[in-house]
PDB file of C-alpha atoms in Angstrom:
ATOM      1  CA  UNK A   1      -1.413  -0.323  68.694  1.00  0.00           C
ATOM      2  CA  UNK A   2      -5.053   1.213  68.948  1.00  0.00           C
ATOM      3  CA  UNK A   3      -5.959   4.809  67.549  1.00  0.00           C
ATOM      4  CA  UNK A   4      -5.643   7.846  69.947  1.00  0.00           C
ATOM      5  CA  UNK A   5      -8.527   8.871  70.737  1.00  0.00           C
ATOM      6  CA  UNK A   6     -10.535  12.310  70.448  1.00  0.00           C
ATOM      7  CA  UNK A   7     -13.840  13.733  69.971  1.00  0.00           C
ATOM      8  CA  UNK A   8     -15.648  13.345  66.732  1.00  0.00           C
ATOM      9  CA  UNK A   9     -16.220  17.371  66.470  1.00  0.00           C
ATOM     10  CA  UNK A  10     -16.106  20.308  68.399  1.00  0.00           C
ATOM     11  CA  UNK A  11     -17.891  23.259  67.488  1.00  0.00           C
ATOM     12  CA  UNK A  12     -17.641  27.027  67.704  1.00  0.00           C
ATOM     13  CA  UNK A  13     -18.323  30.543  67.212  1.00  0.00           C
ATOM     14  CA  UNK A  14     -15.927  33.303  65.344  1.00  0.00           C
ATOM     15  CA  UNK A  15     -13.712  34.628  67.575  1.00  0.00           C
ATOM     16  CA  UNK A  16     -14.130  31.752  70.620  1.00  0.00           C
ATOM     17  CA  UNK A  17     -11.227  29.527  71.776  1.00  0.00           C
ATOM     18  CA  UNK A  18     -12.166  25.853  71.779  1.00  0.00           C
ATOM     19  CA  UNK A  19      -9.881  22.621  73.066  1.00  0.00           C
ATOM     20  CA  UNK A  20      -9.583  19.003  70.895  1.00  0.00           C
ATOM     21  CA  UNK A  21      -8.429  16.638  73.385  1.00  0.00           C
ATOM     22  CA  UNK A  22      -6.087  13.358  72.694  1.00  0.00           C
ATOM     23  CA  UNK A  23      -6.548  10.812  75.050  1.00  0.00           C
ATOM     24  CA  UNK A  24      -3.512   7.556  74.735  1.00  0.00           C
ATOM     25  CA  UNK A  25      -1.794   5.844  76.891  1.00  0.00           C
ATOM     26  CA  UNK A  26       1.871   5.253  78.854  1.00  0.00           C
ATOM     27  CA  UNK A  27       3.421   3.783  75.875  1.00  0.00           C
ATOM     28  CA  UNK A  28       2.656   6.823  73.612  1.00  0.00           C
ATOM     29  CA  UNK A  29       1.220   9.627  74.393  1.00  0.00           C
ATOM     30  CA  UNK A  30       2.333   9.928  78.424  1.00  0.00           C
ATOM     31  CA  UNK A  31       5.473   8.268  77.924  1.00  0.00           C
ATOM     32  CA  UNK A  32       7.102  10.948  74.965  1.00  0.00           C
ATOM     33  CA  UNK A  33       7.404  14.464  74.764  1.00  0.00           C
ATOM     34  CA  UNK A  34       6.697  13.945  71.002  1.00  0.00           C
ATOM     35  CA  UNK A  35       2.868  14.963  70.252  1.00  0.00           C
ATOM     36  CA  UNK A  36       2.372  16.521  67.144  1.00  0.00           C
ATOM     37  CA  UNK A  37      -0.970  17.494  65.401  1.00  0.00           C
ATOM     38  CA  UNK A  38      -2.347  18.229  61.697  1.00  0.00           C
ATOM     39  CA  UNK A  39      -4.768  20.307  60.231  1.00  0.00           C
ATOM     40  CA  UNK A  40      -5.918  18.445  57.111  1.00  0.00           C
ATOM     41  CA  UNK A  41      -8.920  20.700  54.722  1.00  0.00           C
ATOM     42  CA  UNK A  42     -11.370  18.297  52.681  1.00  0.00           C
ATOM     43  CA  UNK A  43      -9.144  16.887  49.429  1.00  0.00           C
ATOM     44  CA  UNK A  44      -5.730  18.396  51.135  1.00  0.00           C
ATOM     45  CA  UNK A  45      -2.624  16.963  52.687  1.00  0.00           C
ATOM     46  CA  UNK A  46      -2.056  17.297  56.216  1.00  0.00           C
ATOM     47  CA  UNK A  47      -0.278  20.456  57.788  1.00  0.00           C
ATOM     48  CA  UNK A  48       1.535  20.064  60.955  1.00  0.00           C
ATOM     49  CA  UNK A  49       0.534  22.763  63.150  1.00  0.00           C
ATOM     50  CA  UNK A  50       2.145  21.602  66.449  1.00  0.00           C
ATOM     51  CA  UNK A  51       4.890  19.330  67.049  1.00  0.00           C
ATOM     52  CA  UNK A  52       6.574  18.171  70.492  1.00  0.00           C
ATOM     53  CA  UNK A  53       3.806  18.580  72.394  1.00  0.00           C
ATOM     54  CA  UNK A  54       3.678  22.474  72.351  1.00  0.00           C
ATOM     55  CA  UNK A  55       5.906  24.259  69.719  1.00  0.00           C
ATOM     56  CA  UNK A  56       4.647  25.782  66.345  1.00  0.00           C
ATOM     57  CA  UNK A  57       6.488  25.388  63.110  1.00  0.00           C
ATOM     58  CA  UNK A  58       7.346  28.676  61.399  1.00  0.00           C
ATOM     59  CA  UNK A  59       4.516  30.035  59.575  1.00  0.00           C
ATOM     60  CA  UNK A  60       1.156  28.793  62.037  1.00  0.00           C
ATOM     61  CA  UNK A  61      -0.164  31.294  63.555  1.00  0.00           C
ATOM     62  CA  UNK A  62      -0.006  31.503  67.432  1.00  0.00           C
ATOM     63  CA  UNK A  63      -3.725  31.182  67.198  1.00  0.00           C
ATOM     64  CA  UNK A  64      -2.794  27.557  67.760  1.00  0.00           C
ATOM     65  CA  UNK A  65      -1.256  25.923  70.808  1.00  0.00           C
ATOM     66  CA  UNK A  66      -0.806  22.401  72.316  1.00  0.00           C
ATOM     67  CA  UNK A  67      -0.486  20.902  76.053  1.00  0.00           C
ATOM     68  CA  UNK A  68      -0.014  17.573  77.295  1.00  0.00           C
ATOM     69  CA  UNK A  69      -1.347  16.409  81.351  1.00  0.00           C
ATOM     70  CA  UNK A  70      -0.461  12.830  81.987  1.00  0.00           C
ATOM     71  CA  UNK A  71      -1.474  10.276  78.886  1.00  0.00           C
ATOM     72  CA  UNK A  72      -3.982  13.387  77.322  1.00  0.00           C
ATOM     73  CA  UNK A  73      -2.605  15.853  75.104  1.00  0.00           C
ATOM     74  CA  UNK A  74      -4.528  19.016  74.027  1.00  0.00           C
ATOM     75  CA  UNK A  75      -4.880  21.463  71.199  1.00  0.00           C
ATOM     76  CA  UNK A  76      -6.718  24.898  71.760  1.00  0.00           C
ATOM     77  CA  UNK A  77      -7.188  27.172  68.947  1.00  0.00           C
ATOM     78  CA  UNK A  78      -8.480  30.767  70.339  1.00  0.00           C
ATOM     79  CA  UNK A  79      -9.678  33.313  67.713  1.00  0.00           C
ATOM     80  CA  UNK A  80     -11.456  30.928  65.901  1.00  0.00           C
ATOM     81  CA  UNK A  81     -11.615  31.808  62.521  1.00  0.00           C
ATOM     82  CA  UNK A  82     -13.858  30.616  59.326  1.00  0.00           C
ATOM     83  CA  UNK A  83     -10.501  29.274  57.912  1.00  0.00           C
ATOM     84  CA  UNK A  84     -10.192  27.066  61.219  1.00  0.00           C
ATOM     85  CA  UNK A  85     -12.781  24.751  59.834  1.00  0.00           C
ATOM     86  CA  UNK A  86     -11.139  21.273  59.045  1.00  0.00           C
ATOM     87  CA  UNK A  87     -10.159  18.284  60.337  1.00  0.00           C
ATOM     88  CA  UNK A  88      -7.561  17.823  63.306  1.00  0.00           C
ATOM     89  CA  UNK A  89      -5.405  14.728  63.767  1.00  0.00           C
ATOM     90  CA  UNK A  90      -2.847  14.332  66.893  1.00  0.00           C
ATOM     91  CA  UNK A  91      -0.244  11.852  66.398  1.00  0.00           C
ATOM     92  CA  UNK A  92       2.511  10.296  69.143  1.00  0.00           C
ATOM     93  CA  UNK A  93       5.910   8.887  68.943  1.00  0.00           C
ATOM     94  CA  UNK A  94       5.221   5.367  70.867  1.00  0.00           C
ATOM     95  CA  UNK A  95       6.849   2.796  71.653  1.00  0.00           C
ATOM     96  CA  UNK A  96       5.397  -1.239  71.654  1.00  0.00           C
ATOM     97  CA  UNK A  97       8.338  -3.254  71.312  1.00  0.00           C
ATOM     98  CA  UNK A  98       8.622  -1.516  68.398  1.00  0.00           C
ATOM     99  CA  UNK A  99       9.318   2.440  67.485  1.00  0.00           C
ATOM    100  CA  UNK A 100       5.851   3.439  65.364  1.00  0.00           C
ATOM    101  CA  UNK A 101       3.539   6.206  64.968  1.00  0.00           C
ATOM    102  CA  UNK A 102       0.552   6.796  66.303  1.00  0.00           C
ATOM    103  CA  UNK A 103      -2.363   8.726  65.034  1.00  0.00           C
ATOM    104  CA  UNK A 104      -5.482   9.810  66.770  1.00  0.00           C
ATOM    105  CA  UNK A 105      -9.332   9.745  65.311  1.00  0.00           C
ATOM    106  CA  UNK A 106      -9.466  12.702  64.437  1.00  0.00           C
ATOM    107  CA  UNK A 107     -11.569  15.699  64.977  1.00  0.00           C
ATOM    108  CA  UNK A 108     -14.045  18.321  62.913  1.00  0.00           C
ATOM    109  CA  UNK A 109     -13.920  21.428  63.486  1.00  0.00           C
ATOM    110  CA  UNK A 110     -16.925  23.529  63.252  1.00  0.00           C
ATOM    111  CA  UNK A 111     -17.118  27.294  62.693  1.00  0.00           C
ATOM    112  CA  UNK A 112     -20.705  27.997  63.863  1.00  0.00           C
TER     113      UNK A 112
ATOM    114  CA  UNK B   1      11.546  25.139  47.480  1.00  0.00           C
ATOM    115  CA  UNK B   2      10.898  22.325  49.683  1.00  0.00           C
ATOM    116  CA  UNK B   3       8.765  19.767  47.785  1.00  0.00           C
ATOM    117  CA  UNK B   4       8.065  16.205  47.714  1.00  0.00           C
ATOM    118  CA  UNK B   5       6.081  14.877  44.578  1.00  0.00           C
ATOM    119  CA  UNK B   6       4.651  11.996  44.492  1.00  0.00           C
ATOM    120  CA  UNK B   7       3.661   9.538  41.515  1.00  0.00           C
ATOM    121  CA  UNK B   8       0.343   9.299  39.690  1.00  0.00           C
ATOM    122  CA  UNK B   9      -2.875   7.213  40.879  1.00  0.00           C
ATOM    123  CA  UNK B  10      -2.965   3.711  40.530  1.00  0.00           C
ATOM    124  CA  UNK B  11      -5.859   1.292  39.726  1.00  0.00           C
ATOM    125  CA  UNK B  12      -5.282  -2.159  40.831  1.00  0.00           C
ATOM    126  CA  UNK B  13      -7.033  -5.699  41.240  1.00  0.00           C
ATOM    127  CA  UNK B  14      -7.035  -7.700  44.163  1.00  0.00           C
ATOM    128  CA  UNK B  15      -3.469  -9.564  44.905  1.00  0.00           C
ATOM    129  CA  UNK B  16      -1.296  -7.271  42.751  1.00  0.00           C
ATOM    130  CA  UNK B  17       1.390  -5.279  44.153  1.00  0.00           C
ATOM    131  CA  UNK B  18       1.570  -1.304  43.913  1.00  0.00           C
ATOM    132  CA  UNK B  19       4.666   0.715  44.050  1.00  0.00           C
ATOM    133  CA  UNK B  20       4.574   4.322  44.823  1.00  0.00           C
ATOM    134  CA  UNK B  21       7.280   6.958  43.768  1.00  0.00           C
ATOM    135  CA  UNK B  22       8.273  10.273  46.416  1.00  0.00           C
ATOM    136  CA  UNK B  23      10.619  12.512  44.907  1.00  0.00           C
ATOM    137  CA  UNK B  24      12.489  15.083  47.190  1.00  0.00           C
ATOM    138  CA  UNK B  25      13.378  18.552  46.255  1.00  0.00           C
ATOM    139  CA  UNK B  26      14.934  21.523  47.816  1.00  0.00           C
ATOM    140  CA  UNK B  27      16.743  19.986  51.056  1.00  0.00           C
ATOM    141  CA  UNK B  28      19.345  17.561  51.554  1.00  0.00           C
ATOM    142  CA  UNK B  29      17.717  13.981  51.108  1.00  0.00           C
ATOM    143  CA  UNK B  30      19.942  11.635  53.093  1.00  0.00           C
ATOM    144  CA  UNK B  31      19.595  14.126  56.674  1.00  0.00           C
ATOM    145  CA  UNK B  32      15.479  13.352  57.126  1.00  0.00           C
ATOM    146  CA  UNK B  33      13.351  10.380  57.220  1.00  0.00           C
ATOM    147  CA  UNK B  34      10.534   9.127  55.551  1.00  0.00           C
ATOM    148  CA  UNK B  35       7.516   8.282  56.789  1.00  0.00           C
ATOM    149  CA  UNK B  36       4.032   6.982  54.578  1.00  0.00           C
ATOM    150  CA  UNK B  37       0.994   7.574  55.460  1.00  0.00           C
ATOM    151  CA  UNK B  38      -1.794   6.619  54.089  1.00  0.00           C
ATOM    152  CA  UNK B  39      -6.070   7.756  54.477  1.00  0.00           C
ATOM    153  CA  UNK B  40      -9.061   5.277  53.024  1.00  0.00           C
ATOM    154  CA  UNK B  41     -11.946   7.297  52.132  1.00  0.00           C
ATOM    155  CA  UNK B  42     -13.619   9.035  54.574  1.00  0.00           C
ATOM    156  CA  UNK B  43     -11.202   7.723  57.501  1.00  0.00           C
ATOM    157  CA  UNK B  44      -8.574   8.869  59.614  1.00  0.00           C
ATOM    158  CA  UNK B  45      -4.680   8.580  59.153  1.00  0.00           C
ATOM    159  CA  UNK B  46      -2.927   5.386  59.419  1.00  0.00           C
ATOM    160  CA  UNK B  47       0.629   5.266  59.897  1.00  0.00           C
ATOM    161  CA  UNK B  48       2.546   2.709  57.495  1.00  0.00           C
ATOM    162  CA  UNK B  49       6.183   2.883  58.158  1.00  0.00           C
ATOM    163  CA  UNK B  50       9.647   5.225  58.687  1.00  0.00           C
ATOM    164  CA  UNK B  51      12.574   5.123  55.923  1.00  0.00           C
ATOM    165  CA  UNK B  52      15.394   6.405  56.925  1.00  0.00           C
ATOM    166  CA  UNK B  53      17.027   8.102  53.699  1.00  0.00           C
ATOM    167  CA  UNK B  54      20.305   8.009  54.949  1.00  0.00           C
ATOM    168  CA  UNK B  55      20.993   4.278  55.689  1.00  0.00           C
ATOM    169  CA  UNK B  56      17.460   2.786  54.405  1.00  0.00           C
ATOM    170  CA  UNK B  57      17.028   1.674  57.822  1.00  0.00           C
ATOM    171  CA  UNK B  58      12.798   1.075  58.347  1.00  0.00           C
ATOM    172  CA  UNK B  59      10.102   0.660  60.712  1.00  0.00           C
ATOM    173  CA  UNK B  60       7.098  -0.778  59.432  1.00  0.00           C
ATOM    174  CA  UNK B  61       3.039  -0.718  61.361  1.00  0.00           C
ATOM    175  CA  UNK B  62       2.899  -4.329  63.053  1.00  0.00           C
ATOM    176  CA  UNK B  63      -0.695  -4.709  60.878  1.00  0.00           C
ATOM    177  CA  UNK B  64       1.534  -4.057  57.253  1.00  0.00           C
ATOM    178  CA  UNK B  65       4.428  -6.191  58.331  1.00  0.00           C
ATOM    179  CA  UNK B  66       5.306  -8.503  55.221  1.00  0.00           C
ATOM    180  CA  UNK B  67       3.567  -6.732  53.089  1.00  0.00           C
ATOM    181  CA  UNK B  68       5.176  -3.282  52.607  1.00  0.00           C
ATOM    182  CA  UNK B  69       8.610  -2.277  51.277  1.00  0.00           C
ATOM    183  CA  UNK B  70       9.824   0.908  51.747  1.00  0.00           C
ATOM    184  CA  UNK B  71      13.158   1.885  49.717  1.00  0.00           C
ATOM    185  CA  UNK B  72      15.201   5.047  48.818  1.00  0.00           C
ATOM    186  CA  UNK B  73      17.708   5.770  45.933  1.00  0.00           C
ATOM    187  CA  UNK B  74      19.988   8.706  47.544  1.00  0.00           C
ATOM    188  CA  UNK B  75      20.861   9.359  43.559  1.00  0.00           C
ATOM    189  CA  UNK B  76      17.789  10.525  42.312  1.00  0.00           C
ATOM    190  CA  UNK B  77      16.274  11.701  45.995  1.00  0.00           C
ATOM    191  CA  UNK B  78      12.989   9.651  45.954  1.00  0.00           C
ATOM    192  CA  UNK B  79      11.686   7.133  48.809  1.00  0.00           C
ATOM    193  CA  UNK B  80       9.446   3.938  47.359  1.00  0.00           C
ATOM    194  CA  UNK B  81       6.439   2.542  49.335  1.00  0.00           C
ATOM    195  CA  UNK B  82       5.647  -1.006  47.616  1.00  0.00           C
ATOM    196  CA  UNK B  83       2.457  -2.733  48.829  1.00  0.00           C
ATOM    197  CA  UNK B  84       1.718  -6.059  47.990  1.00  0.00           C
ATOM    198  CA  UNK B  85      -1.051  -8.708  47.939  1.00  0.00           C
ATOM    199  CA  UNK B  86      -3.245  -5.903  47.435  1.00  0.00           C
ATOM    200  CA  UNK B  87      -6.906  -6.265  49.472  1.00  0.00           C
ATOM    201  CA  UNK B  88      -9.820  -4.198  48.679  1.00  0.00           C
ATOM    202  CA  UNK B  89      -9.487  -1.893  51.893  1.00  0.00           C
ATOM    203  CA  UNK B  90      -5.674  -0.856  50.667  1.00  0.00           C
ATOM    204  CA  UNK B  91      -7.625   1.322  48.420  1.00  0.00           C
ATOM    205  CA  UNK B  92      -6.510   5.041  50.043  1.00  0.00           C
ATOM    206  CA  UNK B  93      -4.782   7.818  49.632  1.00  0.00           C
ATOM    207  CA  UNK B  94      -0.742   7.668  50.363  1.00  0.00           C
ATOM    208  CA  UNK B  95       1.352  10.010  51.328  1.00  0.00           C
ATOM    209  CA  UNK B  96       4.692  10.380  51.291  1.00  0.00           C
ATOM    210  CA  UNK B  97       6.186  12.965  54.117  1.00  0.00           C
ATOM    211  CA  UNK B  98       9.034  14.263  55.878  1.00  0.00           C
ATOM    212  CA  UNK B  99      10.063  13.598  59.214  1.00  0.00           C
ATOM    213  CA  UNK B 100      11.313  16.909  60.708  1.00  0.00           C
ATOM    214  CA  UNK B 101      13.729  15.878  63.056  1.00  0.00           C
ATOM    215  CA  UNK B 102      14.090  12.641  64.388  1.00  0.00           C
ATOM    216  CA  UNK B 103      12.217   9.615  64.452  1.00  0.00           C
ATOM    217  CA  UNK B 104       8.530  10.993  65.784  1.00  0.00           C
ATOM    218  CA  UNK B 105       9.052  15.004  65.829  1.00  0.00           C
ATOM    219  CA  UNK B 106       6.655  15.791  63.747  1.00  0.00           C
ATOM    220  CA  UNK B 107       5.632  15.336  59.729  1.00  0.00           C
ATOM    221  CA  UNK B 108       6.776  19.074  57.830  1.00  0.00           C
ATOM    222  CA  UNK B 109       6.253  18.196  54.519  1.00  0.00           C
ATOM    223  CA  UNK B 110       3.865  16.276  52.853  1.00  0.00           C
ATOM    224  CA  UNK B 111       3.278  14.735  49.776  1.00  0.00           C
ATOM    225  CA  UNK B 112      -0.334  15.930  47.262  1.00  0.00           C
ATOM    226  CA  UNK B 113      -0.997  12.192  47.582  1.00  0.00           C
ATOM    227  CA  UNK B 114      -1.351   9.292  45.543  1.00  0.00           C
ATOM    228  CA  UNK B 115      -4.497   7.307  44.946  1.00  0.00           C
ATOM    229  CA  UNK B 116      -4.795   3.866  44.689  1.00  0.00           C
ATOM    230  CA  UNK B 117      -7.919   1.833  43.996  1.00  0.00           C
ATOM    231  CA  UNK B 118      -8.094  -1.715  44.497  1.00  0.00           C
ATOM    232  CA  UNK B 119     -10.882  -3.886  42.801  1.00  0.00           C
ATOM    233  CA  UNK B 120     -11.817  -6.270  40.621  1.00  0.00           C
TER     234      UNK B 120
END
């Protein structure tokens, strides 16, 4: 099962709203309603920040908010904020013959 | 509090087998799965494999198949990842998390992580 993919970083300014994309295919990321992504911060554990596709765990701020179109899932974060800065990981339920995981590439985020 | 703490780093040579320790705190053990994760330096997340803590039932990653081991002991509340034949790119960072609801709904609770160097 290959890697989800998304862009290597995405850049912006305080205060703009930017987009990570997560590109897979039927048998993950199109075929479930079960995207989830992670913030993880240089030496940290990953936070989950978005889970089925679009709903926010208690505690993460509504800055944060996830879509899914076809096989692509999305992330936006608007308000971007110095504390933003990290790396972003989707993941999808998927199925292969077999249930697994999937994670994506991951993404850094850049407060400019 | 919700917590899971994991087990101390681990230095290793090539071919050995490493067994790492997840203790669960502050929820009821046997109602949430399992899943390992683990992160080689400077790399993304690879998924290992799903424990369920109430029956033990697992999933393992196809590319791990044969060589991981994933247990629970529902009397002390802590999930085991065992690796095996140990190669120089196992070394990485595990982690131990929580599945939230099902099988695939998300990771709510991690681990700090356990490091494990291989080399000889």
């Amino acid at each position: 099962q290959s890697a989800l993919t998304q862009p290597a970083s995405v850049s912006g300014s305080p205060g703009q709203s930017i987009t990570i994309s997560c590109t897979g295919t039927s048998s993950d990321v199109g075929g479930y309603n079960y995207v989830s992504w992670y913030q993880q911060h240089p030496g940290k554990a990953p936070k989950l920040m978005i889970y089925d596709v679009s709903n926010r765990p208690s505690g993460v701020s509504n800055r944060f908010s996830g879509s899914k179109s076809g096989n692509t899932a999305s992330l936006t974060i608007s308000g971007l904020q110095a504390e933003d800065e990290a790396d972003y990981y989707c993941s999808s339920y998927g199925n292969n013959n077999t249930l697994l995981y999937v994670f994506g590439t991951g993404t850094k985020v850049t407060v400019l | 509090q919700v917590q899971l703490v994991q087990s101390g780093g681990e230095a290793k040579k090539p071919g050995a087998s490493v067994k790492v320790s997840c203790k669960a705190s502050g929820y009821r053990f046997t109602s949430y799965g399992i899943s390992w994760v683990r992160q080689a330096p400077g790399q993304g997340l690879e998924w290992m494999g799903w424990i369920s803590a109430y029956n033990g039932h697992t999933n393992y990653a196809l590319r791990l198949q044969g060589r991981v081991i994933m247990t629970r002991d529902t009397s002390t509340t802590t999930a085991y990842m065992e690796l095996t034949r140990l190669r120089s790119d196992d070394t990485a960072v595990y982690y131990c998390s929580r599945e939230r609801g099902g099988f695939g709904d998300g990771l709510d609770v991690w681990g700090q992580g356990t490091t494990v160097t291989v080399s000889s």
